[in-house]
Coordinates of C-alpha atoms in Angstrom, one line a residue:
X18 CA 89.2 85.6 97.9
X19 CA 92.5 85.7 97.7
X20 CA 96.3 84.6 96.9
X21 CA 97.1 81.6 94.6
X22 CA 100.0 79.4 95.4
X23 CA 101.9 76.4 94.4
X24 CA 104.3 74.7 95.3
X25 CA 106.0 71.1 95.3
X26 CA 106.5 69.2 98.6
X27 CA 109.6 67.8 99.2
X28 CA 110.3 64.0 98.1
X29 CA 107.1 64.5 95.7
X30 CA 107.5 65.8 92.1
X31 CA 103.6 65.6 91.8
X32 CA 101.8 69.0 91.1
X33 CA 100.3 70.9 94.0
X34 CA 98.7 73.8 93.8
X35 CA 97.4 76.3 96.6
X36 CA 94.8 78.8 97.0
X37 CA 94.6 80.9 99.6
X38 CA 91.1 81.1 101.0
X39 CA 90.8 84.3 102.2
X40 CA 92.3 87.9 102.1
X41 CA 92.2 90.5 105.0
X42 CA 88.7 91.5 104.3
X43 CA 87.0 87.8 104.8
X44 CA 86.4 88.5 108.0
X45 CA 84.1 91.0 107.4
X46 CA 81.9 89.0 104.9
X47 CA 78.0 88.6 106.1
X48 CA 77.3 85.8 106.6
X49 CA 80.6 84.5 107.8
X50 CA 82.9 83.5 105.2
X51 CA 83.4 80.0 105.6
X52 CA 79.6 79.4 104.6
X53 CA 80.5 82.1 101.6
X54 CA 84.0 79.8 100.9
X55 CA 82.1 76.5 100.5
X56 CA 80.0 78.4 97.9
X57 CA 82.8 78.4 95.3
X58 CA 84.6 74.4 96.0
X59 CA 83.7 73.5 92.9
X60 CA 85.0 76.5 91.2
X61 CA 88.1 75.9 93.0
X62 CA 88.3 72.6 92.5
X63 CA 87.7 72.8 88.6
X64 CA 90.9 75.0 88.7
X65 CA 92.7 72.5 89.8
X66 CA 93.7 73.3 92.7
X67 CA 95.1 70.4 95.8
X68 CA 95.4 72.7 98.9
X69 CA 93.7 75.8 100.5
X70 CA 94.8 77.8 102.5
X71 CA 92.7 78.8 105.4
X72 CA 92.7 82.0 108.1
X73 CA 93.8 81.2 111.5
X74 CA 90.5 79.5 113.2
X75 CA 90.8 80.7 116.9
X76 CA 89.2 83.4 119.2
X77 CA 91.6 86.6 118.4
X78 CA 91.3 90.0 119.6
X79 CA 91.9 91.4 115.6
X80 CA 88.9 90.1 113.4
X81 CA 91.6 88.8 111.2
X82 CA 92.9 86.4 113.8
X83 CA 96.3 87.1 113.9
X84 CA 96.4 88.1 117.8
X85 CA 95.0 84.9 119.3
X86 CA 94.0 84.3 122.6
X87 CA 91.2 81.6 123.5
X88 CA 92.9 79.0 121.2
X89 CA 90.6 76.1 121.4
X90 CA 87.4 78.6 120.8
X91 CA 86.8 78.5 116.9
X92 CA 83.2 79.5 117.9
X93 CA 84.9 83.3 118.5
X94 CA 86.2 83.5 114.9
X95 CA 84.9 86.3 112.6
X96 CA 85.4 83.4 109.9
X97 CA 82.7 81.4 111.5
X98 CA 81.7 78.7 113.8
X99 CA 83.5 75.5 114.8
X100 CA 81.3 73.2 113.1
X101 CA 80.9 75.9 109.8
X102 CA 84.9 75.3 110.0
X103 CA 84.5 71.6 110.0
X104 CA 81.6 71.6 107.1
X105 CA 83.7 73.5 105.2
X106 CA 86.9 71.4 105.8
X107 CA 84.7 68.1 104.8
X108 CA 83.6 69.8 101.9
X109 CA 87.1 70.7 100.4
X110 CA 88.2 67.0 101.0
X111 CA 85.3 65.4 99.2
X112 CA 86.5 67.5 96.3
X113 CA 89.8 66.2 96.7
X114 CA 91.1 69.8 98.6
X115 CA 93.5 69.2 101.3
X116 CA 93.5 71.9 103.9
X117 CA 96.8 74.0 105.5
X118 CA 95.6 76.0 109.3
X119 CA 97.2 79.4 109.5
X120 CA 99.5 78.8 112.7
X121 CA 99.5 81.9 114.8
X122 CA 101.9 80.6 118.0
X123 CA 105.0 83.2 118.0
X124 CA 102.5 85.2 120.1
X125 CA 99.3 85.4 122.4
X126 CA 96.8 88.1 123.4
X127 CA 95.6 87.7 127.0
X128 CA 92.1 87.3 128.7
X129 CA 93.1 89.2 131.3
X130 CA 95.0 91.1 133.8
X131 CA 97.5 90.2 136.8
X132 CA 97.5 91.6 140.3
X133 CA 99.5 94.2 139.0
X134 CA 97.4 94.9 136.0
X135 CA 99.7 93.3 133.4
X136 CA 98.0 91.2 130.5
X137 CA 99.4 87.9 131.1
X138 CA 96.7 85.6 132.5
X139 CA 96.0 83.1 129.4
X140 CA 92.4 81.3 128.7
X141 CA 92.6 78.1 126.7
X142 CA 88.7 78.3 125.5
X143 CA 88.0 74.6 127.4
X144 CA 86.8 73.6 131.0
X145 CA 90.2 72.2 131.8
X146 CA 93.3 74.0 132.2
X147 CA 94.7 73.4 128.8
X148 CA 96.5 76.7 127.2
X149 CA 95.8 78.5 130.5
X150 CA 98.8 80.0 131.2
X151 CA 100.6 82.8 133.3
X152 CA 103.3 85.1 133.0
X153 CA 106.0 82.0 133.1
X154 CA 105.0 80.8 129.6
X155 CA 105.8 84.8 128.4
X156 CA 109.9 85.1 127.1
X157 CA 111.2 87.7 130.0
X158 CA 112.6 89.7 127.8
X159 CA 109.3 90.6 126.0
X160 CA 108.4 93.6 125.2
X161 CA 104.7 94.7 123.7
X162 CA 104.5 98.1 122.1
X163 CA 101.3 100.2 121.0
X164 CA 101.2 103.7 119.4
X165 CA 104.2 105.5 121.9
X166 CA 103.2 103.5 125.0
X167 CA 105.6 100.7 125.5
X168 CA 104.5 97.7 128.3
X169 CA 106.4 94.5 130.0
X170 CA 104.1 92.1 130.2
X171 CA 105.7 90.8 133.1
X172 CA 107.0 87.3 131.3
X173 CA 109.4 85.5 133.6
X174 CA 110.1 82.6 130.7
X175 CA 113.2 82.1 128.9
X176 CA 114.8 84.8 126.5
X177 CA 113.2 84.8 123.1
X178 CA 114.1 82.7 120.2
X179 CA 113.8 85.0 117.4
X180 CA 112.4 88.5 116.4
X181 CA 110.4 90.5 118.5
X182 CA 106.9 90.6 117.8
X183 CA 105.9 93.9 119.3
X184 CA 101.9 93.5 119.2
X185 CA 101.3 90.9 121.7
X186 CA 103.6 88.6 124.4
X187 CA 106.3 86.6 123.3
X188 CA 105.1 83.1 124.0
X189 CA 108.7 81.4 125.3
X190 CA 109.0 78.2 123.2
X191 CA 111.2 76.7 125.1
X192 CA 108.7 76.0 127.8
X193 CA 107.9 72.3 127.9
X194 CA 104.3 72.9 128.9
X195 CA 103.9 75.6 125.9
X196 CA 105.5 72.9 123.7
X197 CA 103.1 69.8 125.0
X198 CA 100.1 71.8 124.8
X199 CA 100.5 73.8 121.6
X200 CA 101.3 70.5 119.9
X201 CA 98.1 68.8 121.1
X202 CA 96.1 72.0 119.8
X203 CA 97.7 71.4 116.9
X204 CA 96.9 67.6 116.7
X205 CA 93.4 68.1 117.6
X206 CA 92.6 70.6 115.3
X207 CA 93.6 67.8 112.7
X208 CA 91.9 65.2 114.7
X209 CA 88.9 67.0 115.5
X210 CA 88.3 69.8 112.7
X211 CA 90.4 67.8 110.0
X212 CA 93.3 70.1 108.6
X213 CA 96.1 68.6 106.7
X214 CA 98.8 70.7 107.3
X215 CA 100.0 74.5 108.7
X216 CA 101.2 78.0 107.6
X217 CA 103.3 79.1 109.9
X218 CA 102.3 83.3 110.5
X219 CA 105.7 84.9 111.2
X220 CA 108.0 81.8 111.8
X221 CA 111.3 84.1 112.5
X222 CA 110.1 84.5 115.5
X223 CA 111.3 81.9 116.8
X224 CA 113.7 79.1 116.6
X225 CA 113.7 77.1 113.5
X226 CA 114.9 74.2 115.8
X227 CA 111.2 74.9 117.3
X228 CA 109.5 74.7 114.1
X229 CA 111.5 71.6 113.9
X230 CA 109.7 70.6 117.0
X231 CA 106.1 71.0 115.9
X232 CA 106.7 69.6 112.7
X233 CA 108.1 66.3 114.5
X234 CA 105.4 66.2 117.0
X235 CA 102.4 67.2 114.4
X236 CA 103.4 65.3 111.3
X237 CA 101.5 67.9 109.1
X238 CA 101.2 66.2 105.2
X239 CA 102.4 70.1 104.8
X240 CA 104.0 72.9 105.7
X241 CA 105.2 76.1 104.9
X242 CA 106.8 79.1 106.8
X243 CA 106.7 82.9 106.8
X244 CA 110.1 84.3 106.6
X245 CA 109.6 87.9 105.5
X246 CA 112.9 89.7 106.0
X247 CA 113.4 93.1 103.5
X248 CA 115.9 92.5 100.8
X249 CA 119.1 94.1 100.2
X250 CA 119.2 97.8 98.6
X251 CA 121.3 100.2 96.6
X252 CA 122.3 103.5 97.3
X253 CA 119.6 104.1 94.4
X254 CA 117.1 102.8 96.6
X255 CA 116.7 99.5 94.4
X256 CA 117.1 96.3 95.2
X257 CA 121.0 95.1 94.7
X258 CA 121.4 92.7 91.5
X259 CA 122.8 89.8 94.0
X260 CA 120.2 88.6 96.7
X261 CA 122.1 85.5 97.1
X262 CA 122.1 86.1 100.8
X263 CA 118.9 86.9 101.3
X264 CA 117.6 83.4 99.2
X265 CA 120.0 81.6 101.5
X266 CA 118.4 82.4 104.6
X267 CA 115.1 81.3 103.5
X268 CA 117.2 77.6 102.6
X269 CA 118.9 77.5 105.6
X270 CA 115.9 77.9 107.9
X271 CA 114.4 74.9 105.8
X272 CA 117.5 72.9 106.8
X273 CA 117.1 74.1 110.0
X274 CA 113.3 72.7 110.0
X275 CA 115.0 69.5 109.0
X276 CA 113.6 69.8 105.4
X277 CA 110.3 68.7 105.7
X278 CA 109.1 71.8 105.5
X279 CA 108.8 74.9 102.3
X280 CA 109.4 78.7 102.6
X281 CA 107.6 81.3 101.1
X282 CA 109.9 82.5 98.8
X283 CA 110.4 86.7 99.3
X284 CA 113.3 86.5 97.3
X285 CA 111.8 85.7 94.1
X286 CA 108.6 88.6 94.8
X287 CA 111.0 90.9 95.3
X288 CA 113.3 90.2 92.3
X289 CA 110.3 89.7 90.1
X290 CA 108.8 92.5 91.2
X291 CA 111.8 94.7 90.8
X292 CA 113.1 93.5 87.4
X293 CA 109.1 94.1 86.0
X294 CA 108.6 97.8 87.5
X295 CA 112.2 99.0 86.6
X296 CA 111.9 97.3 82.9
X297 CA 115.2 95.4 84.4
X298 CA 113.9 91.8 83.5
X299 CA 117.7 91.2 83.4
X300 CA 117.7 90.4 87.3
X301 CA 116.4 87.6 86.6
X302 CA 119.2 85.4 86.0
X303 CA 121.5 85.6 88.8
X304 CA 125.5 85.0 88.0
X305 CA 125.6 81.1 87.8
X306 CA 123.1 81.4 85.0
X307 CA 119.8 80.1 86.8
X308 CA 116.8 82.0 89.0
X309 CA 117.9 84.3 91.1
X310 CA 115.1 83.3 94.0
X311 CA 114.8 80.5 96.1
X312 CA 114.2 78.3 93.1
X313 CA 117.0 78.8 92.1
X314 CA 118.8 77.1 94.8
X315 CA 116.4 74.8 96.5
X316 CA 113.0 74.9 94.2
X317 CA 111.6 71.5 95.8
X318 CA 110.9 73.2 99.0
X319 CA 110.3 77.1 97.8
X320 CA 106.2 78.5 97.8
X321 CA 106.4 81.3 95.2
X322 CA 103.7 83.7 95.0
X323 CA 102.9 87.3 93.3
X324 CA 101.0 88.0 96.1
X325 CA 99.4 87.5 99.7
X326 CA 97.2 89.1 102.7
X327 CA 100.0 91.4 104.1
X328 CA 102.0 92.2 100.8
X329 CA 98.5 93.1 99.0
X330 CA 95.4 92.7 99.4
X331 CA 94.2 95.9 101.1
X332 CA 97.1 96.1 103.4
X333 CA 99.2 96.8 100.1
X334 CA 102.2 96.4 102.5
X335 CA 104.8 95.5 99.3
X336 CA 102.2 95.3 96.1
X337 CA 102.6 94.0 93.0
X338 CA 101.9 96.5 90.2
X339 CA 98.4 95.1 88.8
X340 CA 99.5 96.0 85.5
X341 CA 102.6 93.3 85.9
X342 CA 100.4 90.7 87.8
X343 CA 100.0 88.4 84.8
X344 CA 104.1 88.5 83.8
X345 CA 104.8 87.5 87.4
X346 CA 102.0 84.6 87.1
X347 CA 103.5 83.7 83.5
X348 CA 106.7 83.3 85.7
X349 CA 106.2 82.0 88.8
X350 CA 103.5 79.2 86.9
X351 CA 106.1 77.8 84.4
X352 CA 108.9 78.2 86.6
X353 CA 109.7 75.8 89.5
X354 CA 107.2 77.4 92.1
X355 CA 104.1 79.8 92.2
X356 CA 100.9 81.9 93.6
X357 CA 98.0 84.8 94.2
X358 CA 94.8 87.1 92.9
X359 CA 93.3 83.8 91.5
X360 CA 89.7 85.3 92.2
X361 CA 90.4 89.0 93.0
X362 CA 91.6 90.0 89.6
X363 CA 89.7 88.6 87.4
X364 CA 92.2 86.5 86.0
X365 CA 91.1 83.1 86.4
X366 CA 91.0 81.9 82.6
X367 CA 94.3 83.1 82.0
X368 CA 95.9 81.4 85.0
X369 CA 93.9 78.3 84.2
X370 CA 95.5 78.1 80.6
X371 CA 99.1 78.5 82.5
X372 CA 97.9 75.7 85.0
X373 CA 96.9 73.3 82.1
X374 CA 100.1 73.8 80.3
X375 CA 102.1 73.2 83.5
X376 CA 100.1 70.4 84.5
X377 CA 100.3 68.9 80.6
X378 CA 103.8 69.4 80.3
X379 CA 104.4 67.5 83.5
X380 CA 107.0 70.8 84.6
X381 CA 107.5 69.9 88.3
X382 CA 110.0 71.0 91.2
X383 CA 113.1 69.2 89.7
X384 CA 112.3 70.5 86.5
X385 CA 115.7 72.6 84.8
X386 CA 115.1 76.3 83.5
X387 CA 117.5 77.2 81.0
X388 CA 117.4 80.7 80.1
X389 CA 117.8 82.0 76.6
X390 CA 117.4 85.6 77.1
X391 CA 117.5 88.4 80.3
X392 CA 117.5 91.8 78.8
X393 CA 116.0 94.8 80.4
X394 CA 113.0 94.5 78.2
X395 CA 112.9 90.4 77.4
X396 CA 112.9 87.4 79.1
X397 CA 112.8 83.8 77.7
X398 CA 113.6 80.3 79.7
X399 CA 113.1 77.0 78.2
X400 CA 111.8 74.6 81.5
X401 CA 112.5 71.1 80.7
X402 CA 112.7 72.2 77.1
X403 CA 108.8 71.0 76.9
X404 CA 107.9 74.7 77.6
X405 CA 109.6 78.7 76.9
X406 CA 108.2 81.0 78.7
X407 CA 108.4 85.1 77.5
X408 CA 107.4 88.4 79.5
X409 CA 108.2 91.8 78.8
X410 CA 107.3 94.5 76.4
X411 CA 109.6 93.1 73.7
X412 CA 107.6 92.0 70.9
X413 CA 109.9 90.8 68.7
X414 CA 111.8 87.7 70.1
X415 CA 114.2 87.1 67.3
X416 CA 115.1 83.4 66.5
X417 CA 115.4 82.8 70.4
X418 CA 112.2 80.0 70.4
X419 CA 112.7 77.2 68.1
X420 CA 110.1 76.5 65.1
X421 CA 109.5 73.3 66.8
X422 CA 107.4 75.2 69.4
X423 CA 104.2 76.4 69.1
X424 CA 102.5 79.3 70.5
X425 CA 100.0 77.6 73.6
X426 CA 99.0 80.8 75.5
X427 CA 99.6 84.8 75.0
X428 CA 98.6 88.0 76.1
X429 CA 99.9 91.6 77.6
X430 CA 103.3 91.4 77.8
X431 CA 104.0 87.5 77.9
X432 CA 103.8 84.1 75.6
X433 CA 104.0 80.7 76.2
X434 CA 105.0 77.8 73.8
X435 CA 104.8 74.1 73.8
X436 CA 107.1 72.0 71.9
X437 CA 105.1 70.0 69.3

């Protein structure tokens, strides 16, 4: 298992915190892994953990289930079975577990070919005709890509939205059927299977006013979406100091979603990531004097994490050093937002204690961070001036905490204090 999350919702200054319940390996677990998940509920639940994160359930043609085809068949899953889905679901919410779907709609593998032997002809997985489409619900000016070999999948649908996806059609959003029908999947898997809310799986795909759309027809209790665009770099091939645009982005496609909705912030990983493998912790205050992420701008609807499937995991696509990962959770789990390795790294005890502190010290997602220190080799921030927070390698950290704070947590790299 995988990623650990958190987050605050917006309009709730309550403490939610999310596990992701699976990596990109789960699918290969004997024995499915939704009957291996259920195993460890109370484990999670003990942590205290409010959410899970759970893979996409549909038919796919990857194991993982990020190319979905058959929608409504979560029999096809390498996860499971429909009703080992539902058992699981019922489980998690009798141990007070809410659960987010992984929403895989940007894009849609076929169940077969056209008279002109094009993959466009779309199987919903029930008797009816529900998600059986043609090439009209494909954008036209899709494009699918594997190895060299480039194909046109033949979509006569409107122009797409957002990014390309390459590795399957463009589903055009714009369609009225494609909107009716995916929201109905998406009502009936809370209806029927009983999630709580979705991740949406590359949501710069397409419009945020589409998102927008979903979330209005769906009513998820929450929601957050993948917005993975690379930072800004140097000549020196480091990030730049100021990311300010890229953290914007993220804010203004939760506007865009009508702010109802949370982003995963990439600003902060990156930042965090960067400023702990260059010993450059001073990054981490940007030039107003606050967090140079997503937090530090709109923290009540920012999903910070270490962590997830694509960026580790064994994709390893952006890691985090695992000789950093408990500085970034001693950040990200004090600071307004946070997430990942929860059960991979053996590091449950020690992000426990962080969870107990942030949980006792009632820190939330309008919580202040005033920063005492950001030199290349020590940081300090004072949240609500309940909590200071230290990483780097830094020992010595002068007369920067107060006497009226006591040490509550400590280990490689990183400290924690509580005011007494």
């Amino acid at each position: 298992m995988s990623p650990l999350l958190h987050h605050h919702p917006p309009n709730n200054d309550g403490f939610t915190n999310i596990v992701s319940g699976f990596n990109w390996e789960s699918s290969k677990k004997k024995g499915g892994w939704y009957n291996f998940l259920i195993k460890s509920i109370p484990e999670i639940a003990a942590s205290g953990i409010t959410h899970v994160w759970l893979p996409p359930p549909s038919h796919s043609a990857s194991s993982e289930g990020y190319l979905p085809g058959r929608l409504y068949d979560l029999d096809a899953s390498q996860y499971g079975t429909q009703d080992e889905l539902k058992t699981l679901i019922k489980e998690f919410h009798s141990n007070g577990i809410q659960c987010v779907a992984d929403i895989v709609i940007n894009h849609r593998t076929a169940e077969r070919q056209d008279s002109d032997g094009r993959w466009n002809i779309f199987e919903g997985g029930t008797p009816d005709d529900r998600l059986d489409w043609d090439h009209s619900c494909i954008c036209i000016d899709d494009i699918t890509k594997s190895g060299d070999t480039t194909t046109n999948s033949g979509g006569t649908g409107n122009p797409d939205t957002g990014a390309d996806f390459n590795g399957a059609p463009d589903i055009d959003h714009l369609n009225t059927r494609v909107q009716r029908e995916l929201s109905d999947w998406m009502n009936w898997l809370k209806t029927e299977i009983g999630f709580d809310g979705w991740r949406f799986d590359f949501a710069r795909g397409y419009s945020p006013d589409i998102t927008k759309l979903y979330m209005g027809n769906t009513r998820p209790d929450f929601a957050v979406g993948e917005i993975w665009n690379p930072l800004s770099y140097g000549s020196d091939g480091k990030p730049n100091y100021d990311q300010d645009g890229h953290r914007r982005e993220l804010m203004e496609w939760v506007k865009a979603v009508g702010g109802s909705a949370t982003a995963f912030d990439f600003t902060t990983k990156g930042i965090l990531q960067a400023a702990l493998v260059e010993g450059e912790l001073w990054r981490l205050k940007d030039s107003n004097g606050g967090p140079p992420g997503m937090i530090g701008l709109m923290p009540e609807n920012a999903v910070t994490f270490v962590d997830n499937h694509d960026t580790g995991s064994t994709q390893k696509r952006w890691p985090f050093p695992s000789d950093k990962v408990m500085q970034g959770y001693v950040y990200i789990l004090t600071h307004p937002g946070f997430y990942d390795h929860f059960f991979d790294w053996g590091l449950k005890e020690e992000i426990s204690n962080l969870t107990m502190i942030r949980i006792r010290n009632g820190i939330k997602a309008s919580s202040t961070v005033r920063i005492l220190a950001s030199d290349p080799d020590l940081y300090v921030a004072a949240i609500d001036d309940k909590i200071i927070a230290k990483i780097g390698t830094r020992y010595d950290v002068g007369n920067v905490v107060p006497t009226t704070f006591k040490i509550a947590t400590s280990g490689n790299n990183y400290a924690v204090w509580e005011k007494q």
